[in-house]
XYZ file of C-alpha atoms in Angstrom:
341
model
C -15.659 28.093 -9.783
C -15.584 25.053 -7.521
C -13.200 22.119 -7.498
C -16.137 19.728 -7.784
C -17.011 21.335 -11.133
C -14.109 19.320 -12.572
C -15.076 15.887 -11.307
C -15.724 12.943 -13.609
C -16.114 9.189 -13.168
C -13.121 7.062 -14.160
C -13.103 3.270 -13.781
C -9.836 2.070 -12.227
C -9.365 -0.338 -15.130
C -8.713 2.632 -17.459
C -5.690 3.902 -15.480
C -2.741 2.802 -17.626
C -0.164 0.819 -15.651
C 2.364 0.246 -18.431
C 3.395 2.251 -21.508
C 2.363 1.358 -25.055
C 4.987 -0.042 -27.439
C 5.917 1.547 -29.799
C 5.521 4.923 -28.123
C 3.632 6.546 -31.008
C 0.969 3.807 -31.170
C -1.012 5.336 -28.310
C -4.480 6.574 -29.207
C -5.142 10.265 -29.762
C -8.501 11.974 -29.290
C -8.508 14.974 -31.652
C -10.686 17.833 -30.415
C -11.555 20.415 -33.061
C -12.771 23.420 -31.064
C -14.042 25.409 -34.055
C -16.210 22.614 -35.446
C -16.996 20.976 -32.116
C -15.879 17.586 -33.456
C -14.036 14.674 -31.857
C -11.936 12.253 -33.915
C -10.368 8.970 -32.808
C -6.840 8.628 -34.175
C -3.372 7.393 -33.171
C -0.384 9.486 -32.209
C 1.501 8.549 -35.354
C -1.229 10.517 -37.213
C -0.048 13.762 -35.571
C 1.762 15.117 -38.681
C -1.599 15.228 -40.498
C -2.709 17.940 -38.060
C 0.444 20.054 -38.191
C 1.356 22.579 -40.881
C 4.599 23.988 -42.231
C 5.346 27.137 -40.280
C 3.944 25.853 -36.987
C 6.097 25.759 -33.842
C 5.943 22.527 -31.820
C 7.092 23.398 -28.285
C 8.681 20.621 -26.190
C 9.737 20.540 -22.541
C 13.214 18.976 -22.503
C 13.366 18.384 -18.743
C 14.700 15.022 -17.586
C 13.384 13.018 -14.654
C 16.032 12.243 -12.066
C 16.013 8.972 -10.041
C 14.714 11.026 -7.144
C 13.442 8.264 -4.834
C 16.038 7.225 -2.232
C 15.467 4.245 0.080
C 17.640 3.908 3.178
C 17.694 3.561 6.952
C 17.471 5.925 9.866
C 20.713 6.030 11.810
C 20.788 4.294 15.230
C 17.379 2.599 14.826
C 17.670 1.158 11.307
C 14.043 2.105 10.543
C 13.454 2.082 6.751
C 13.099 5.597 5.327
C 12.313 7.158 1.978
C 13.458 10.566 0.746
C 11.999 11.982 -2.457
C 13.984 14.831 -4.006
C 11.842 17.735 -5.187
C 14.055 20.773 -5.756
C 17.752 21.475 -5.436
C 18.340 24.419 -3.095
C 22.165 24.458 -3.153
C 25.053 22.130 -3.975
C 24.274 19.771 -1.075
C 20.745 20.723 0.010
C 17.358 19.711 -1.407
C 13.704 20.301 -0.717
C 12.267 16.816 -0.189
C 9.340 14.704 0.893
C 10.140 12.096 3.547
C 8.579 8.951 4.965
C 7.869 8.244 7.752
C 7.441 11.945 8.450
C 6.893 11.519 12.189
C 10.312 9.871 12.548
C 12.379 12.229 10.408
C 12.596 15.485 12.330
C 15.254 18.229 12.230
C 18.631 17.008 13.445
C 18.051 13.358 12.561
C 20.253 11.519 10.082
C 19.886 8.581 7.728
C 22.073 6.502 5.435
C 21.801 5.195 1.878
C 23.868 2.603 0.027
C 25.933 1.259 2.930
C 26.992 4.724 3.969
C 28.178 6.170 0.646
C 25.405 8.764 0.948
C 24.214 10.306 4.205
C 21.433 12.815 4.835
C 20.657 15.159 7.714
C 17.205 16.642 8.213
C 17.770 20.382 8.545
C 14.283 21.893 8.677
C 10.578 21.111 8.430
C 9.161 23.263 5.637
C 5.728 24.975 5.622
C 4.607 22.494 2.946
C 5.305 19.596 5.317
C 8.423 18.557 3.415
C 11.983 18.688 4.701
C 15.112 20.596 3.839
C 17.810 17.930 3.698
C 21.606 18.269 3.570
C 23.540 15.422 1.926
C 27.074 14.278 2.728
C 29.050 12.180 0.231
C 32.312 11.745 -1.625
C 32.450 12.064 -5.388
C 29.697 13.326 -7.704
C 26.152 13.507 -6.336
C 24.534 12.791 -9.715
C 26.578 9.609 -10.095
C 25.521 8.422 -6.635
C 21.921 9.223 -7.454
C 22.115 7.189 -10.657
C 23.328 4.163 -8.710
C 21.142 4.494 -5.593
C 17.984 6.293 -6.718
C 14.789 4.955 -8.236
C 12.455 6.559 -10.765
C 9.606 8.303 -8.854
C 6.558 6.880 -10.641
C 3.165 8.457 -9.854
C 1.239 6.894 -6.951
C -1.486 5.485 -9.215
C 1.031 3.278 -11.096
C 1.379 -0.031 -9.276
C 3.126 -2.142 -11.917
C 6.914 -2.458 -12.001
C 8.473 -0.480 -14.869
C 11.058 -2.823 -16.408
C 12.522 -0.178 -18.749
C 13.129 3.024 -16.788
C 13.689 5.009 -20.008
C 9.979 4.696 -20.780
C 9.335 7.322 -18.092
C 11.580 9.747 -20.018
C 10.859 11.551 -23.264
C 13.219 10.711 -26.130
C 14.368 14.360 -26.124
C 14.951 14.747 -22.355
C 18.198 16.626 -21.652
C 18.165 18.762 -18.496
C 18.135 16.898 -15.165
C 15.737 18.254 -12.580
C 12.211 16.812 -12.653
C 10.506 14.617 -10.069
C 7.890 13.614 -12.661
C 7.846 13.302 -16.437
C 6.122 15.770 -18.786
C 3.994 12.853 -19.926
C 2.494 14.312 -23.117
C 5.948 14.005 -24.622
C 6.238 10.273 -23.915
C 4.395 9.514 -27.189
C 7.113 10.909 -29.451
C 9.720 8.793 -31.225
C 12.855 10.152 -32.924
C 11.378 9.087 -36.270
C 8.135 10.997 -35.683
C 10.046 14.124 -34.675
C 12.116 13.821 -37.869
C 8.917 13.640 -39.937
C 7.601 16.765 -38.241
C 10.831 18.680 -38.880
C 10.871 17.572 -42.501
C 7.398 19.105 -42.893
C 8.778 22.538 -42.052
C 7.544 22.588 -38.445
C 9.926 24.265 -35.995
C 10.599 21.924 -33.057
C 11.366 24.279 -30.165
C 12.768 23.128 -26.793
C 11.986 24.988 -23.587
C 12.345 23.870 -19.968
C 10.154 23.465 -16.917
C 11.221 21.130 -14.116
C 8.126 19.194 -13.033
C 7.528 18.925 -9.289
C 5.295 16.539 -7.397
C 2.868 19.385 -6.809
C 1.518 18.175 -10.158
C -0.042 15.216 -8.330
C -1.216 17.006 -5.200
C -5.011 17.321 -4.995
C -6.749 20.661 -4.822
C -7.891 20.707 -1.194
C -10.094 23.809 -1.243
C -13.521 23.700 -2.866
C -13.177 27.382 -3.782
C -10.516 27.621 -6.512
C -9.643 31.158 -5.450
C -8.224 29.694 -2.227
C -5.880 27.211 -3.923
C -2.162 27.961 -3.724
C -0.434 26.686 -6.848
C 2.890 24.842 -6.640
C 5.951 26.628 -8.024
C 8.284 25.182 -10.671
C 11.481 26.419 -12.334
C 11.419 27.307 -16.052
C 13.812 28.537 -18.735
C 13.051 29.968 -22.185
C 16.122 30.696 -24.296
C 16.485 33.583 -26.726
C 16.549 31.053 -29.581
C 13.295 29.452 -28.423
C 11.548 32.804 -28.001
C 12.673 33.914 -31.462
C 11.492 30.686 -33.106
C 8.036 30.828 -31.520
C 7.567 34.523 -32.248
C 8.672 34.033 -35.861
C 6.269 31.122 -36.355
C 3.267 33.039 -35.069
C 4.221 36.223 -36.950
C 4.280 34.141 -40.137
C 0.801 32.739 -39.559
C 1.881 29.512 -37.886
C 0.494 28.100 -34.668
C 2.181 27.550 -31.321
C 1.430 23.873 -30.560
C 2.431 23.009 -27.002
C 3.398 19.504 -25.946
C 2.010 19.207 -22.436
C 0.613 21.514 -19.802
C 4.141 22.270 -18.589
C 4.926 23.952 -21.911
C 1.654 25.890 -21.683
C 2.390 27.140 -18.181
C 5.884 28.200 -19.199
C 4.861 30.130 -22.316
C 1.901 31.815 -20.670
C 4.237 32.910 -17.868
C 6.675 34.638 -20.244
C 4.192 35.924 -22.856
C 3.379 39.602 -23.112
C -0.142 40.925 -23.544
C 0.289 40.743 -27.323
C 1.454 37.114 -27.132
C 5.127 37.880 -27.760
C 7.411 35.415 -25.985
C 10.248 36.833 -23.886
C 13.479 34.967 -23.205
C 13.770 34.565 -19.451
C 14.056 32.108 -16.575
C 12.614 31.934 -13.091
C 9.921 30.212 -11.066
C 6.257 30.100 -12.013
C 3.169 29.398 -9.969
C 0.704 30.313 -12.706
C -2.751 28.787 -12.133
C -4.823 28.607 -15.324
C -8.568 28.102 -14.927
C -11.614 28.764 -17.148
C -11.892 32.447 -17.975
C -8.164 32.761 -18.563
C -7.202 34.504 -21.835
C -4.445 32.562 -23.572
C -1.842 34.833 -25.108
C 0.691 32.499 -26.713
C -0.766 28.995 -27.005
C -2.846 27.981 -30.031
C -3.049 24.203 -29.672
C -2.145 21.537 -27.129
C -1.108 17.890 -26.976
C -1.891 16.540 -23.518
C -2.623 13.310 -21.691
C -5.838 12.680 -19.757
C -5.620 14.116 -16.253
C -6.943 13.265 -12.793
C -10.425 14.431 -11.779
C -10.472 17.791 -9.966
C -6.804 18.432 -10.844
C -5.203 21.744 -11.793
C -4.205 20.146 -15.117
C -7.815 19.362 -16.013
C -8.663 22.951 -15.068
C -6.027 24.207 -17.520
C -7.437 21.991 -20.286
C -10.919 23.276 -19.441
C -9.665 26.848 -19.754
C -8.478 26.096 -23.283
C -11.499 24.059 -24.441
C -14.295 25.220 -22.191
C -15.313 23.185 -19.143
C -18.363 21.536 -20.697
C -16.470 20.633 -23.857
C -13.538 19.215 -21.872
C -15.785 17.050 -19.711
C -17.652 15.873 -22.819
C -14.344 14.826 -24.362
C -13.382 12.990 -21.169
C -16.757 11.242 -21.055
C -16.231 10.133 -24.651
C -12.743 8.892 -23.809
C -14.132 6.807 -20.935
C -16.851 5.361 -23.165
C -14.279 4.511 -25.861
C -11.949 2.855 -23.332
C -9.019 5.226 -23.751
C -6.111 4.696 -21.346
C -5.706 7.462 -18.745
C -2.923 9.355 -16.947
C 0.871 9.179 -17.316
C 1.237 6.012 -19.424
C -2.111 6.503 -21.140
C -3.395 7.952 -24.385
C -3.589 11.620 -25.289
C -5.663 14.484 -26.689
C -4.821 16.905 -29.466
C -6.752 20.124 -28.860
C -6.919 22.299 -31.985
């Protein structure tokens, strides 16, 4: 297939710049694959589509304030370092700006010198391996100096930084939020649990590769970004038990899908394990573990839209997106969502 097979027209006015309040009042386009029907609902209606015995799988990663603004030593030129992946105690894989002025051996300073960084290596991806020098606890410095790394299509200031975190976020490590989970409230999760639905946490740290465009027209030539995941023994047992009892595995977000499909056996059994995944799911893929999906609306020609198209069928996915545009749904990270059954 070709990248252009996943293009669609989106007016800029439909790109959500701010989150909805309350969280669960976002709209939800329900896509019934068996009946070929689309329904227009709200996220607080989600419990009507879940059943006792289902497993609702959440990604409990937490976005770190990964955007650091400082100055290049000697010249004072403003610089930006965006943390992508921790490589060791003091070293990170990063993106830097301006790239032409931050070459190996150069140093920069953040927060009046309480945090310093040395560029160690230019990576094949174009990023940099950076070594930090500091006194105290790095995470505490990051909390005081760093900014939330909002996606490039969001231009409005986010007054409440917690709105770019899920209410169940626990494990620091992501450079972007698993945005399908932003619609949940603690009250809605309690309702779901009270129904007899197993709420199962897993982990995948989201990298900025999520936002990188597919540059090759031939999908077979695309190299997928790699992200770290963890599935505990408790999570694997809960999902396997739900499906063995006739329940469905309902994933919250494409990150949960990618994680489960990475660890699932041919028979759909989930294995407890951790590692890095670069799984690239496109139409023709046979899903082994995932029965349903809650997901936001994704960028044209993105790997996330390709994953959704693999689950729904490309024509059906693009029809749903066309309907969402016509009905003025809000798109991308702070936008509305789909429930694919």
